[in-house]
Coordinates of C-alpha atoms and ligand atoms in Angstrom, one line a residue:
L340 CA 241.4 38.7 146.5
N341 CA 237.8 39.9 146.1
R342 CA 237.3 43.6 146.1
E343 CA 236.2 43.9 149.8
T344 CA 239.3 42.0 150.9
L345 CA 241.4 44.2 148.6
K346 CA 239.9 47.3 150.3
A347 CA 240.5 45.9 153.8
L348 CA 244.1 44.9 153.0
T349 CA 244.9 48.3 151.5
E350 CA 243.5 50.1 154.6
A351 CA 245.4 47.8 156.9
I352 CA 248.7 48.5 155.2
A353 CA 248.1 52.2 155.3
C354 CA 247.3 52.0 159.0
S355 CA 250.3 49.9 159.9
G356 CA 252.1 53.2 160.5
K357 CA 251.3 56.9 160.9
V358 CA 248.6 58.3 158.6
L359 CA 249.4 62.0 157.8
R360 CA 246.6 64.6 158.1
W361 CA 246.6 68.0 156.4
P362 CA 244.8 71.2 157.0
Q363 CA 241.4 71.4 155.2
S364 CA 242.7 74.2 153.1
F365 CA 245.3 71.9 151.4
R366 CA 244.5 70.4 148.0
T367 CA 246.7 67.4 148.2
G368 CA 247.6 65.2 145.2
D369 CA 250.0 62.6 143.9
V370 CA 250.9 60.9 140.6
P371 CA 252.5 57.6 141.3
S372 CA 253.4 55.1 138.7
T373 CA 253.6 51.3 138.6
G374 CA 257.2 51.6 137.6
G375 CA 259.0 50.9 134.3
V376 CA 262.0 51.3 132.2
G377 CA 262.7 55.0 131.6
N378 CA 260.1 56.0 134.2
K379 CA 260.3 59.7 135.0
T380 CA 256.7 60.7 135.2
P381 CA 256.1 60.4 138.9
I382 CA 258.8 63.1 139.6
A383 CA 258.1 65.3 136.6
A384 CA 254.3 65.3 137.0
A385 CA 254.6 65.7 140.8
A386 CA 256.6 68.9 140.3
M387 CA 253.9 70.1 137.8
L388 CA 251.2 69.4 140.4
A389 CA 253.1 71.4 143.0
A390 CA 253.3 74.3 140.5
L391 CA 249.6 74.0 139.9
G392 CA 248.9 74.7 143.6
F393 CA 248.6 71.1 144.9
K394 CA 250.4 70.1 148.1
V395 CA 252.4 67.0 147.1
P396 CA 253.5 64.7 149.9
K397 CA 255.2 62.0 147.9
M398 CA 256.4 58.6 149.1
S399 CA 258.3 56.8 146.5
G400 CA 260.0 53.5 146.2
R401 CA 263.5 52.2 145.6
A402 CA 264.3 49.6 142.9
L403 CA 261.3 47.4 142.3
R404 CA 261.7 43.9 140.9
H405 CA 263.3 44.9 137.7
T406 CA 263.7 48.7 137.3
G407 CA 265.1 51.5 139.4
G408 CA 262.6 53.5 141.4
S409 CA 262.1 57.3 141.8
I410 CA 264.2 57.3 145.0
D411 CA 267.2 55.8 143.1
I412 CA 267.0 58.6 140.6
L413 CA 266.9 61.3 143.2
E414 CA 269.6 59.7 145.4
S415 CA 271.9 59.7 142.4
I416 CA 272.1 63.5 143.0
P417 CA 275.0 63.9 145.5
G418 CA 273.7 64.9 149.0
F419 CA 270.0 64.2 148.4
R420 CA 268.5 62.8 151.5
A421 CA 265.5 60.5 151.0
E422 CA 264.6 59.3 154.5
W423 CA 262.7 61.7 156.8
S424 CA 260.7 61.2 160.0
A425 CA 257.0 61.6 159.5
D426 CA 257.1 64.9 161.5
A427 CA 260.0 66.3 159.5
F428 CA 258.4 65.3 156.3
Q429 CA 255.2 66.9 157.3
S430 CA 257.0 70.2 158.0
L431 CA 258.8 70.0 154.7
V432 CA 255.5 69.6 152.8
G433 CA 254.1 72.5 154.8
E434 CA 257.1 74.7 153.9
L435 CA 257.7 73.7 150.3
G436 CA 254.3 72.3 149.1
F437 CA 256.2 69.4 147.6
A438 CA 258.6 66.8 149.2
I439 CA 259.6 63.2 148.5
T440 CA 260.5 60.6 151.0
A441 CA 261.4 57.0 150.7
Q442 CA 259.4 54.5 152.7
T443 CA 260.4 54.4 156.4
A444 CA 259.5 52.4 159.5
E445 CA 257.0 55.0 160.4
L446 CA 255.0 55.2 157.2
A447 CA 253.1 52.2 155.8
P448 CA 255.8 49.8 157.2
A449 CA 253.7 46.7 156.3
D450 CA 254.1 47.5 152.6
R451 CA 257.9 47.0 152.9
K452 CA 257.5 43.7 154.7
L453 CA 254.8 42.5 152.3
Y454 CA 257.0 43.6 149.3
A455 CA 259.9 41.4 150.6
L456 CA 257.4 38.6 151.1
R457 CA 256.1 39.0 147.5
K458 CA 259.7 38.7 146.2
Q459 CA 260.1 35.4 148.0
T460 CA 256.7 34.1 146.9
R461 CA 256.9 35.4 143.4
T462 CA 253.8 37.5 143.7
V463 CA 255.4 40.8 142.8
D464 CA 253.2 41.0 139.7
S465 CA 250.0 40.1 141.5
I466 CA 247.4 42.7 140.4
P467 CA 245.6 43.1 143.8
L468 CA 248.9 43.2 145.7
I469 CA 250.3 46.0 143.4
A470 CA 247.0 47.9 143.8
S471 CA 247.0 47.7 147.6
S472 CA 250.7 48.5 147.8
I473 CA 250.3 51.7 145.7
I474 CA 247.1 53.0 147.2
S475 CA 247.9 52.2 150.8
K476 CA 250.9 54.5 150.6
K477 CA 248.8 57.3 149.2
L478 CA 246.3 56.7 152.0
A479 CA 249.1 56.9 154.6
M480 CA 250.3 60.2 153.0
G481 CA 246.7 61.6 153.4
V482 CA 246.3 62.6 149.8
N483 CA 242.9 63.4 148.3
I484 CA 243.6 63.1 144.6
V485 CA 245.7 60.4 142.9
V486 CA 246.3 59.7 139.2
V487 CA 248.3 56.6 138.6
D488 CA 250.5 56.1 135.6
V489 CA 250.0 52.4 134.8
K490 CA 252.8 51.4 132.4
A491 CA 252.2 48.5 130.0
G492 CA 254.5 46.6 127.7
R493 CA 257.9 44.9 128.1
G494 CA 259.4 47.6 130.4
A495 CA 256.5 47.4 132.9
I496 CA 255.8 45.3 135.9
I497 CA 252.6 44.1 134.1
Q498 CA 253.7 43.5 130.5
D499 CA 250.4 42.4 129.1
Y500 CA 248.1 45.2 128.0
D501 CA 244.8 43.6 128.9
Q502 CA 246.2 42.9 132.4
A503 CA 247.5 46.4 132.7
L504 CA 243.9 47.6 132.1
E505 CA 242.7 45.3 134.9
L506 CA 245.4 46.7 137.2
A507 CA 244.3 50.3 136.3
R508 CA 240.7 49.4 137.1
E509 CA 241.6 47.8 140.4
L510 CA 243.7 50.8 141.4
V511 CA 240.9 53.2 140.6
W512 CA 238.3 51.1 142.3
V513 CA 240.2 50.6 145.6
G514 CA 241.4 54.3 145.7
T515 CA 237.9 55.5 145.2
A516 CA 236.4 53.0 147.7
L517 CA 238.8 54.4 150.3
G518 CA 237.8 58.0 149.7
I519 CA 240.6 59.1 147.4
Q520 CA 239.6 60.6 144.1
T521 CA 241.5 58.3 141.9
A522 CA 242.0 58.0 138.1
A523 CA 244.6 56.2 136.0
V524 CA 246.3 56.6 132.7
I525 CA 247.8 53.6 130.8
T526 CA 251.1 54.6 129.1
E527 CA 253.2 52.7 126.5
N528 CA 256.3 51.1 127.9
D529 CA 257.2 48.4 125.5
S530 CA 260.2 50.6 124.6
P531 CA 261.9 52.7 127.3
Q532 CA 260.1 56.0 128.0
G533 CA 262.0 59.1 127.1
R534 CA 265.5 59.3 125.7
Y535 CA 267.5 58.2 128.7
V536 CA 267.7 55.2 131.0
G537 CA 270.0 55.5 134.1
N538 CA 269.8 57.4 137.3
L539 CA 271.7 60.7 136.7
L540 CA 270.6 60.6 133.1
A541 CA 267.0 60.5 134.3
V542 CA 267.6 63.5 136.5
A543 CA 268.8 65.5 133.4
E544 CA 265.8 64.4 131.4
I545 CA 263.4 65.4 134.2
V546 CA 265.0 68.8 134.1
Q547 CA 264.5 68.9 130.3
V548 CA 260.8 67.9 130.7
L549 CA 260.2 70.6 133.4
K550 CA 261.8 73.2 131.1
G551 CA 259.5 72.2 128.3
I552 CA 262.3 70.8 126.1
G553 CA 261.9 67.1 127.1
P554 CA 261.0 64.1 124.8
R555 CA 257.5 63.9 123.5
D556 CA 256.4 60.7 125.3
V557 CA 257.5 61.6 128.9
T558 CA 256.2 65.2 128.4
E559 CA 252.8 64.0 127.1
A560 CA 252.3 61.5 129.8
S561 CA 253.3 64.0 132.5
I562 CA 250.9 66.6 131.2
E563 CA 248.1 64.0 131.0
L564 CA 248.7 62.9 134.6
A565 CA 248.7 66.5 135.9
A566 CA 245.7 67.5 133.8
L567 CA 243.6 64.6 135.1
A568 CA 244.5 65.5 138.7
L569 CA 243.3 69.0 137.9
I570 CA 240.0 67.7 136.6
L571 CA 239.5 65.5 139.6
G572 CA 240.0 68.7 141.7
S573 CA 237.5 70.7 139.6
P574 CA 235.3 68.5 137.5
S575 CA 233.8 71.3 135.5
K576 CA 237.2 71.9 133.8
S577 CA 237.6 70.4 130.3
L578 CA 240.5 68.1 129.6
E579 CA 241.8 70.6 127.0
R580 CA 241.8 73.4 129.5
A581 CA 243.5 71.2 132.1
R582 CA 246.1 70.2 129.6
E583 CA 246.7 73.8 128.7
E584 CA 247.2 74.7 132.4
A585 CA 249.6 71.8 132.9
T586 CA 251.6 72.8 129.8
N587 CA 251.8 76.4 131.1
V588 CA 253.7 75.4 134.2
L589 CA 256.3 73.8 132.0
L590 CA 256.6 76.9 129.8
N591 CA 256.6 79.5 132.6
G592 CA 259.2 77.7 134.7
R593 CA 257.1 77.1 137.7
A594 CA 257.3 73.3 137.6
F595 CA 261.1 73.5 137.3
D596 CA 261.2 75.9 140.2
A597 CA 259.2 73.5 142.4
F598 CA 261.6 70.7 141.5
R599 CA 264.7 72.8 142.1
S600 CA 263.5 74.1 145.5
M601 CA 262.6 70.5 146.6
I602 CA 266.0 69.1 145.6
E603 CA 267.9 71.9 147.2
R604 CA 265.9 71.8 150.5
L605 CA 266.3 68.0 150.7
G606 CA 270.1 68.4 150.5
G607 CA 270.8 67.6 146.8
D608 CA 273.7 69.2 145.1
I609 CA 271.8 71.8 143.0
S610 CA 274.5 72.1 140.4
Y611 CA 273.3 68.8 138.9
V612 CA 269.9 70.5 138.3
D613 CA 271.3 73.8 137.2
K614 CA 274.0 72.3 135.0
P615 CA 272.6 69.0 133.8
N616 CA 275.7 68.5 131.7
L617 CA 277.2 67.2 134.9
C618 CA 274.8 64.3 134.7
Y619 CA 276.2 63.2 131.3
R620 CA 279.8 62.8 132.3
A621 CA 280.4 59.1 132.0
P622 CA 284.0 58.4 131.0
I623 CA 283.1 55.9 128.2
K624 CA 280.5 56.4 125.5
I625 CA 279.9 53.6 123.0
E626 CA 277.6 53.6 120.0
V627 CA 275.0 50.8 119.6
T628 CA 274.1 50.5 116.0
A629 CA 271.1 49.1 114.1
P630 CA 271.5 45.4 113.2
R631 CA 269.2 45.8 110.2
S632 CA 267.7 48.6 108.0
G633 CA 264.0 49.5 108.5
V634 CA 261.6 51.3 110.7
I635 CA 262.2 50.8 114.4
R636 CA 259.2 48.9 115.7
A637 CA 260.4 48.8 119.4
I638 CA 263.5 48.9 121.5
D639 CA 262.7 46.0 123.8
A640 CA 262.6 47.7 127.2
E641 CA 263.1 44.5 129.1
K642 CA 266.3 43.7 127.2
V643 CA 267.6 47.3 127.7
N644 CA 267.0 46.9 131.4
E645 CA 268.7 43.5 131.6
A646 CA 271.7 44.9 129.7
L647 CA 272.0 47.9 132.0
R648 CA 271.3 46.2 135.3
P649 CA 274.9 45.3 136.2
L650 CA 276.1 48.7 135.3
V651 CA 273.4 51.0 136.6
F652 CA 271.4 49.3 139.3
A653 CA 274.3 47.6 141.0
R654 CA 272.6 47.4 144.4
S655 CA 273.8 45.0 147.0
G656 CA 272.8 47.1 150.0
R657 CA 275.3 49.9 149.1
R658 CA 274.9 53.2 147.4
E659 CA 276.0 53.2 143.8
T660 CA 279.3 54.8 143.0
L661 CA 279.2 58.0 141.0
Q662 CA 280.3 56.0 138.0
E663 CA 277.3 53.7 138.3
R664 CA 275.0 56.6 138.8
R665 CA 276.3 58.2 135.6
S666 CA 275.9 55.0 133.6
G667 CA 273.0 54.3 131.4
V668 CA 271.9 54.6 127.8
R669 CA 270.8 57.4 125.5
I670 CA 268.2 56.5 122.9
D671 CA 269.1 58.3 119.8
R672 CA 266.4 56.8 117.5
K673 CA 262.9 56.1 118.8
P674 CA 260.2 53.7 117.6
G675 CA 258.8 55.0 114.3
D676 CA 262.2 56.3 113.1
R677 CA 263.8 54.8 110.0
V678 CA 267.3 53.6 110.3
V679 CA 269.9 52.0 108.0
K680 CA 272.0 49.1 109.1
G681 CA 275.0 50.3 111.1
Q682 CA 273.4 53.6 112.0
R683 CA 273.6 54.7 115.7
V684 CA 270.4 53.9 117.6
M685 CA 271.6 54.2 121.2
T686 CA 274.7 55.4 123.1
L687 CA 275.9 53.5 126.1
F688 CA 277.3 55.6 128.9
C689 CA 279.5 53.7 131.3
G690 CA 282.6 53.8 133.4
D691 CA 284.1 50.4 132.9
I692 CA 285.3 49.2 129.5
G693 CA 285.5 45.7 130.7
S694 CA 281.7 45.0 130.7
A695 CA 280.9 47.5 128.0
E696 CA 281.2 45.2 125.0
A697 CA 278.8 42.6 126.4
T698 CA 276.3 45.3 127.3
R699 CA 276.6 46.8 123.9
R700 CA 275.8 43.4 122.3
M701 CA 272.8 43.0 124.6
L702 CA 271.5 46.4 123.8
R703 CA 271.8 45.7 120.0
R704 CA 269.6 42.7 120.4
A705 CA 266.9 44.9 121.9
I706 CA 266.5 46.8 118.6
E707 CA 263.5 45.5 116.6
T708 CA 262.9 46.8 113.0
D709 CA 260.2 46.2 110.4
E710 CA 260.8 46.4 106.7
D711 CA 258.4 49.2 106.0
A712 CA 255.6 49.6 108.6
E713 CA 255.4 53.2 109.7
H714 CA 254.9 52.7 113.4
R715 CA 254.9 55.5 116.0
P716 CA 253.1 54.2 119.1
Q717 CA 250.9 56.6 121.1
T718 CA 252.1 57.3 124.6
V719 CA 248.8 57.6 126.5
L720 CA 246.8 54.5 125.6
A721 CA 243.8 54.8 127.9
R722 CA 242.3 56.8 130.7
I723 CA 240.3 55.3 133.6
L724 CA 238.1 57.7 135.4
P725 CA 236.9 57.5 139.1
D726 CA 233.5 56.1 138.0
G727 CA 235.3 53.2 136.3
C728 CA 234.7 54.6 132.8
V729 CA 237.5 53.7 130.4
E730 CA 238.3 56.1 127.6
V731 CA 240.0 54.4 124.6
P732 CA 240.8 55.7 121.1
R733 CA 238.8 53.2 119.1
E734 CA 235.2 52.0 119.4
I735 CA 233.8 49.1 117.3
D736 CA 230.3 47.6 117.1
A737 CA 230.2 44.0 116.2
A738 CA 227.6 41.3 115.7
V739 CA 228.2 37.8 117.2
V740 CA 226.1 34.9 116.0
I741 CA 225.7 31.9 118.3
V742 CA 224.9 28.6 116.6
K743 CA 223.9 25.8 118.9
D744 CA 223.5 22.0 118.3
V745 CA 221.9 19.7 120.9
T746 CA 222.6 16.0 120.8
R747 CA 222.2 13.2 123.3
R748 CA 225.8 14.0 124.6
G749 CA 225.0 17.6 125.3
S750 CA 225.1 21.0 123.7
T751 CA 227.9 22.3 121.5
Y752 CA 228.4 25.7 119.9
L753 CA 229.9 26.6 116.5
V754 CA 233.2 28.4 116.4
Q755 CA 235.6 29.2 113.6
L756 CA 239.4 29.3 113.7
N757 CA 240.8 32.7 113.1
R758 CA 244.0 31.7 111.4
R759 CA 245.8 35.0 111.9
W760 CA 245.4 34.8 115.7
G761 CA 245.3 31.0 116.0
M762 CA 242.1 31.2 118.1
F763 CA 238.5 30.0 117.9
N764 CA 235.9 32.7 117.7
F765 CA 232.1 32.8 117.3
I766 CA 230.8 33.8 113.8
S767 CA 231.2 37.5 114.2
G768 CA 232.1 40.7 112.4
K769 CA 232.3 44.5 112.6
R770 CA 229.4 46.7 111.5
E771 CA 230.3 48.2 108.2
S772 CA 229.3 51.7 107.2
G773 CA 225.7 51.9 105.9
E774 CA 224.6 48.7 107.7
D775 CA 221.4 48.3 109.6
L776 CA 221.4 50.2 112.8
C777 CA 220.2 47.2 114.9
M778 CA 223.1 45.2 113.5
R779 CA 221.0 42.3 112.3
G780 CA 222.2 43.0 108.7
T781 CA 225.8 42.7 109.9
A782 CA 225.0 39.3 111.6
M783 CA 223.3 38.0 108.4
R784 CA 226.2 39.1 106.2
E785 CA 228.8 37.4 108.5
V786 CA 226.8 34.1 108.4
E787 CA 226.6 34.4 104.6
E788 CA 230.3 35.1 104.2
E789 CA 231.7 32.7 106.9
L790 CA 229.3 29.7 106.5
E791 CA 228.4 30.2 102.8
L792 CA 224.7 30.1 103.4
V793 CA 221.9 32.3 102.0
R794 CA 219.7 34.5 104.2
D795 CA 216.0 33.6 104.4
E796 CA 216.6 30.5 102.2
D797 CA 218.9 28.7 104.6
F798 CA 218.8 30.6 107.9
T799 CA 217.6 33.6 109.9
V800 CA 219.0 35.3 113.0
E801 CA 217.2 36.8 116.0
E802 CA 218.7 39.2 118.5
I803 CA 219.3 37.7 121.9
A804 CA 217.7 40.0 124.5
T805 CA 220.7 41.1 126.5
N806 CA 222.5 44.4 126.6
P807 CA 225.5 44.3 124.2
V808 CA 228.6 42.8 125.8
E809 CA 231.4 45.4 126.2
V810 CA 235.0 44.1 125.9
I811 CA 238.0 46.3 125.9
Q812 CA 241.0 44.7 124.2
Y813 CA 244.5 45.8 123.2
S814 CA 245.4 45.2 119.6
R815 CA 249.1 44.6 119.0
R816 CA 248.7 45.2 115.3
E817 CA 247.1 48.6 115.8
S818 CA 249.0 49.4 119.0
C819 CA 245.9 50.6 120.7
Y820 CA 243.0 49.6 122.9
T821 CA 239.6 49.1 121.3
R822 CA 236.2 49.0 123.0
Y823 CA 234.0 46.4 121.3
Q824 CA 230.3 46.3 121.8
F825 CA 229.2 42.8 120.9
Y826 CA 225.5 42.5 119.8
L827 CA 224.4 38.9 120.2
Y828 CA 222.3 37.0 117.7
H829 CA 221.0 33.4 117.7
L830 CA 220.8 31.5 114.4
T831 CA 218.1 29.2 113.2
F832 CA 218.7 27.0 110.2
F833 CA 215.8 26.1 107.9
G834 CA 217.4 23.1 106.1
E835 CA 217.8 19.5 107.3
R836 CA 220.2 19.1 110.2
R837 CA 222.3 16.3 108.9
S838 CA 223.0 17.9 105.5
L839 CA 223.8 21.3 107.1
L840 CA 226.2 19.7 109.5
Q841 CA 227.8 18.0 106.5
R842 CA 228.1 21.3 104.7
L843 CA 229.7 22.9 107.7
S844 CA 232.1 20.1 108.3
R845 CA 233.7 20.7 104.9
N846 CA 235.4 23.7 106.3
V847 CA 238.1 22.5 108.6
D848 CA 238.1 25.8 110.4
N849 CA 234.5 25.1 111.8
R850 CA 234.4 23.4 115.1
W851 CA 231.7 22.6 117.7
L852 CA 232.8 23.2 121.3
T853 CA 231.1 22.6 124.6
E854 CA 230.2 25.4 127.1
A855 CA 232.9 24.1 129.4
E856 CA 235.5 24.5 126.6
L857 CA 234.3 28.0 125.8
T858 CA 234.3 29.0 129.5
A859 CA 237.8 27.6 130.0
G860 CA 239.2 29.4 127.0
W861 CA 240.7 26.1 125.5
S862 CA 239.3 23.4 123.4
G863 CA 239.8 19.8 124.5
D864 CA 242.7 19.4 122.1
G865 CA 244.5 22.5 123.6
S866 CA 243.5 25.1 120.9
A867 CA 242.8 28.6 122.3
V868 CA 239.4 30.2 122.4
S869 CA 239.4 34.0 121.9
P870 CA 239.2 36.0 125.1
S871 CA 236.2 37.8 123.8
V872 CA 234.3 34.5 123.5
V873 CA 235.2 33.7 127.1
R874 CA 233.9 37.2 128.2
I875 CA 230.7 36.8 126.3
V876 CA 230.0 33.3 127.7
A877 CA 230.8 34.6 131.2
R878 CA 228.1 37.3 131.0
G879 CA 225.6 36.7 133.8
D880 CA 222.6 37.6 131.7
L881 CA 223.4 35.3 128.8
S882 CA 222.5 31.7 129.4
L883 CA 223.8 29.5 126.6
R884 CA 221.9 26.6 128.1
A885 CA 218.6 28.5 127.7
L886 CA 219.1 29.1 124.0
P887 CA 217.2 26.7 121.7
T888 CA 218.9 24.5 119.2
S889 CA 219.7 26.2 115.9
F890 CA 218.2 23.3 113.9
S891 CA 214.5 23.4 113.3
V892 CA 214.4 20.2 111.3
Ligands
URA1843 N1 254.7 50.4 143.2 C1 254.5 50.1 144.5 O1 254.5 50.9 145.3 N2 254.2 48.8 144.8 C2 254.1 47.8 143.9 O2 253.8 46.7 144.2 C3 254.4 48.1 142.5 C4 254.7 49.4 142.2

């Protein structure tokens, strides 16, 4: 879908049912997520928004493709009623300031139909379809401010981090284009978020977060979502100030009160909120121990979800039994913690000993350890603001040198195999401290190091007159997004072409690829070309064809 079609589709889904309207005096907001394993932020952060003075008309989903939805969590509280007519829902929001409904035939009904169709056509993880599905429901709810929690990693609907960034950008673009002030936060979900996975267990953890005693990751993500919503509402506020205000409603009990009143008014048995120990009463609790000693690198959220699915999310058109609602897992050791073989990492909560052993074995396989790497992943990985600006923790300037050969068979460009990543890249490298501000020195140094040539004797480089190419990429090794600014240079050799080609061919990592190969991201023999090369070549204002050959003789 191009962006105009995405916008039209989103609006059409929203208008397939009633579109709620609110008095001018209401500051309406919502904090949906794209769904994931251990997801509690949409409920926790919504209660925080309500405590911060927003009106929060929230429409949430039931189980998505792989994980339970916010409605499953809330419906695990006995008595909680999730389906309301549009009129009744509107009065609830007027009365309480905060209410949650499941999707009904009256509100964005096309989304439900499209979702069923997406399951059949295997397009559940289509980026534009996710973006239109989420934003259309916010449009139908009539909210002015939306901050989306886009989860990334193996627990998320979009597992790949670069694609999660693309989804976040699409969400922000389409929301903004339709008149909603929209921002997004990308949060880490390679391991389950929080300490509990399971429906009633999630209720108990939401209560902990709202009382200021929840796990670091869910609390941090919820504060970030609420703080960004505050900034969208009053742009002169600093992020620090907004985070402080969001933290205060956890500490002063207002966010908990908003959640409690909502659960009570919507029919939920309030004793599960007041005495969360009721949520932990599974009859069987089994330890899941570390298969190896080391530092926990990740607890594979996808495997945890698969292991729990038969126990917790046992939906076949019926409500779960109380036992299923109490089932789940407690994560006793999180990524970054050191464990010794045999030490408890998780505790399985379940009601049926029959399937418990198989589940325990599957959970054990989810535990990944490293020998020594200290590894505590950040929770908030990036922020995407309404103007499309992406805030990431690392910025790197790099020089890229394009070397071109022209023969009778056409033009080819020099790339080098990066053995660590198994991908071809242009000659390129990061600016080092103290290097020339215009980056020409960096470009020269890279050519000397990578091609074993001598500057001014063998070659020179000239800057290509384009703006630097910006590429934001996720690094698995560093567990963070990095913004690269690539400054482009063209190389000219002074020596004789044939002898230079001979010298370059001695290094088996040097290869000459055509523009078509660089654009496709694959060489003719099936080797990968780095995504940053593909992005550089795709830049509209860079014409490889217009570059002269690099050989002067
Ligand atoms: N949440 C939604 O509402 N729709 C999707 O497609 C994915 C997450």
